[in-house]
Amino acid sequence: MYLPLLQEVASPPASSMREQLKRLREFQRLYNEELPHQALDDATPADCYQASARRFDGILREPVAEVELDAASILRRSC
């Protein structure tokens, strides 16, 4: 993704920050809404996105693991 981003957005760079942000937003829209992704069976991220049913109350909390795992068990499961 980085090479296409660089080619589309920064080669050559825009003449102003406003124009550069416009290019970045257009690339983001294209990447998420139009270009098929092999990892998504040629769907777009927009096709696969589903909003969370949970509401954010504005309070950031520490993540809590639902299951306790140690590093050794994770390594054994990854291959």
PDB file of C-alpha atoms in Angstrom, residues 9-79:
ATOM      1  CA  VAL A   9      -0.289  11.469  -3.010  1.00  0.00           C
ATOM      2  CA  ALA A  10       3.291  12.656  -2.709  1.00  0.00           C
ATOM      3  CA  SER A  11       5.025  12.357  -6.076  1.00  0.00           C
ATOM      4  CA  PRO A  12       5.228  15.270  -6.609  1.00  0.00           C
ATOM      5  CA  PRO A  13       3.967  16.769  -3.359  1.00  0.00           C
ATOM      6  CA  ALA A  14       1.087  19.216  -3.517  1.00  0.00           C
ATOM      7  CA  SER A  15       1.736  22.934  -3.500  1.00  0.00           C
ATOM      8  CA  SER A  16      -0.116  23.469  -0.206  1.00  0.00           C
ATOM      9  CA  MET A  17      -1.051  21.558   2.925  1.00  0.00           C
ATOM     10  CA  ARG A  18      -4.735  21.921   2.041  1.00  0.00           C
ATOM     11  CA  GLU A  19      -4.156  20.328  -1.379  1.00  0.00           C
ATOM     12  CA  GLN A  20      -2.014  17.573   0.169  1.00  0.00           C
ATOM     13  CA  LEU A  21      -4.793  16.713   2.633  1.00  0.00           C
ATOM     14  CA  LYS A  22      -7.291  16.679  -0.232  1.00  0.00           C
ATOM     15  CA  ARG A  23      -5.102  14.160  -2.068  1.00  0.00           C
ATOM     16  CA  LEU A  24      -4.755  12.011   1.053  1.00  0.00           C
ATOM     17  CA  ARG A  25      -8.512  11.972   1.635  1.00  0.00           C
ATOM     18  CA  GLU A  26      -9.178  11.016  -1.981  1.00  0.00           C
ATOM     19  CA  PHE A  27      -6.643   8.181  -1.782  1.00  0.00           C
ATOM     20  CA  GLN A  28      -8.223   6.986   1.464  1.00  0.00           C
ATOM     21  CA  ARG A  29     -11.693   7.015  -0.129  1.00  0.00           C
ATOM     22  CA  LEU A  30     -10.447   5.158  -3.196  1.00  0.00           C
ATOM     23  CA  TYR A  31      -8.555   2.604  -1.088  1.00  0.00           C
ATOM     24  CA  ASN A  32     -11.479   1.935   1.264  1.00  0.00           C
ATOM     25  CA  GLU A  33     -14.453   2.221  -1.085  1.00  0.00           C
ATOM     26  CA  GLU A  34     -13.395   1.286  -4.618  1.00  0.00           C
ATOM     27  CA  LEU A  35     -10.264  -0.856  -4.765  1.00  0.00           C
ATOM     28  CA  PRO A  36     -10.781  -4.584  -4.178  1.00  0.00           C
ATOM     29  CA  HIS A  37      -8.530  -6.181  -1.553  1.00  0.00           C
ATOM     30  CA  GLN A  38      -7.187  -9.672  -2.115  1.00  0.00           C
ATOM     31  CA  ALA A  39      -7.220 -10.369   1.639  1.00  0.00           C
ATOM     32  CA  LEU A  40     -10.959  -9.586   1.661  1.00  0.00           C
ATOM     33  CA  ASP A  41     -11.775 -11.906  -1.262  1.00  0.00           C
ATOM     34  CA  ASP A  42     -11.759  -8.890  -3.588  1.00  0.00           C
ATOM     35  CA  ALA A  43     -14.252  -6.934  -1.500  1.00  0.00           C
ATOM     36  CA  THR A  44     -13.527  -3.418  -0.319  1.00  0.00           C
ATOM     37  CA  PRO A  45     -13.067  -2.487   3.340  1.00  0.00           C
ATOM     38  CA  ALA A  46     -16.274  -0.446   3.057  1.00  0.00           C
ATOM     39  CA  ASP A  47     -18.122  -3.607   1.975  1.00  0.00           C
ATOM     40  CA  CYS A  48     -16.870  -5.459   5.057  1.00  0.00           C
ATOM     41  CA  TYR A  49     -17.155  -2.711   7.656  1.00  0.00           C
ATOM     42  CA  GLN A  50     -19.716  -3.118  10.374  1.00  0.00           C
ATOM     43  CA  ALA A  51     -20.177  -0.487  13.057  1.00  0.00           C
ATOM     44  CA  SER A  52     -19.903  -1.686  16.629  1.00  0.00           C
ATOM     45  CA  ALA A  53     -23.158  -2.071  18.509  1.00  0.00           C
ATOM     46  CA  ARG A  54     -21.398  -0.770  21.638  1.00  0.00           C
ATOM     47  CA  ARG A  55     -21.516   2.947  22.378  1.00  0.00           C
ATOM     48  CA  PHE A  56     -18.391   4.850  23.428  1.00  0.00           C
ATOM     49  CA  ASP A  57     -18.981   6.807  26.616  1.00  0.00           C
ATOM     50  CA  GLY A  58     -15.898   8.980  26.139  1.00  0.00           C
ATOM     51  CA  ILE A  59     -13.847   7.298  28.874  1.00  0.00           C
ATOM     52  CA  LEU A  60     -10.645   5.522  27.790  1.00  0.00           C
ATOM     53  CA  ARG A  61     -10.044   2.371  29.818  1.00  0.00           C
ATOM     54  CA  GLU A  62      -7.174  -0.081  29.990  1.00  0.00           C
ATOM     55  CA  PRO A  63      -7.769  -3.148  27.792  1.00  0.00           C
ATOM     56  CA  VAL A  64      -8.912  -6.235  29.676  1.00  0.00           C
ATOM     57  CA  ALA A  65      -8.132  -9.700  28.340  1.00  0.00           C
ATOM     58  CA  GLU A  66     -11.089 -12.038  28.498  1.00  0.00           C
ATOM     59  CA  VAL A  67      -8.764 -15.044  28.747  1.00  0.00           C
ATOM     60  CA  GLU A  68      -5.399 -15.237  30.474  1.00  0.00           C
ATOM     61  CA  LEU A  69      -2.707 -16.514  28.075  1.00  0.00           C
ATOM     62  CA  ASP A  70       1.016 -16.660  28.531  1.00  0.00           C
ATOM     63  CA  ALA A  71       3.468 -15.970  25.685  1.00  0.00           C
ATOM     64  CA  ALA A  72       4.491 -19.642  25.361  1.00  0.00           C
ATOM     65  CA  SER A  73       0.935 -20.802  24.704  1.00  0.00           C
ATOM     66  CA  ILE A  74       0.435 -18.054  22.131  1.00  0.00           C
ATOM     67  CA  LEU A  75       3.642 -19.040  20.327  1.00  0.00           C
ATOM     68  CA  ARG A  76       2.590 -22.703  20.242  1.00  0.00           C
ATOM     69  CA  ARG A  77      -0.763 -21.793  18.696  1.00  0.00           C
ATOM     70  CA  SER A  78       0.603 -19.471  16.014  1.00  0.00           C
ATOM     71  CA  CYS A  79       2.166 -22.119  13.739  1.00  0.00           C
TER      72      CYS A  79
END
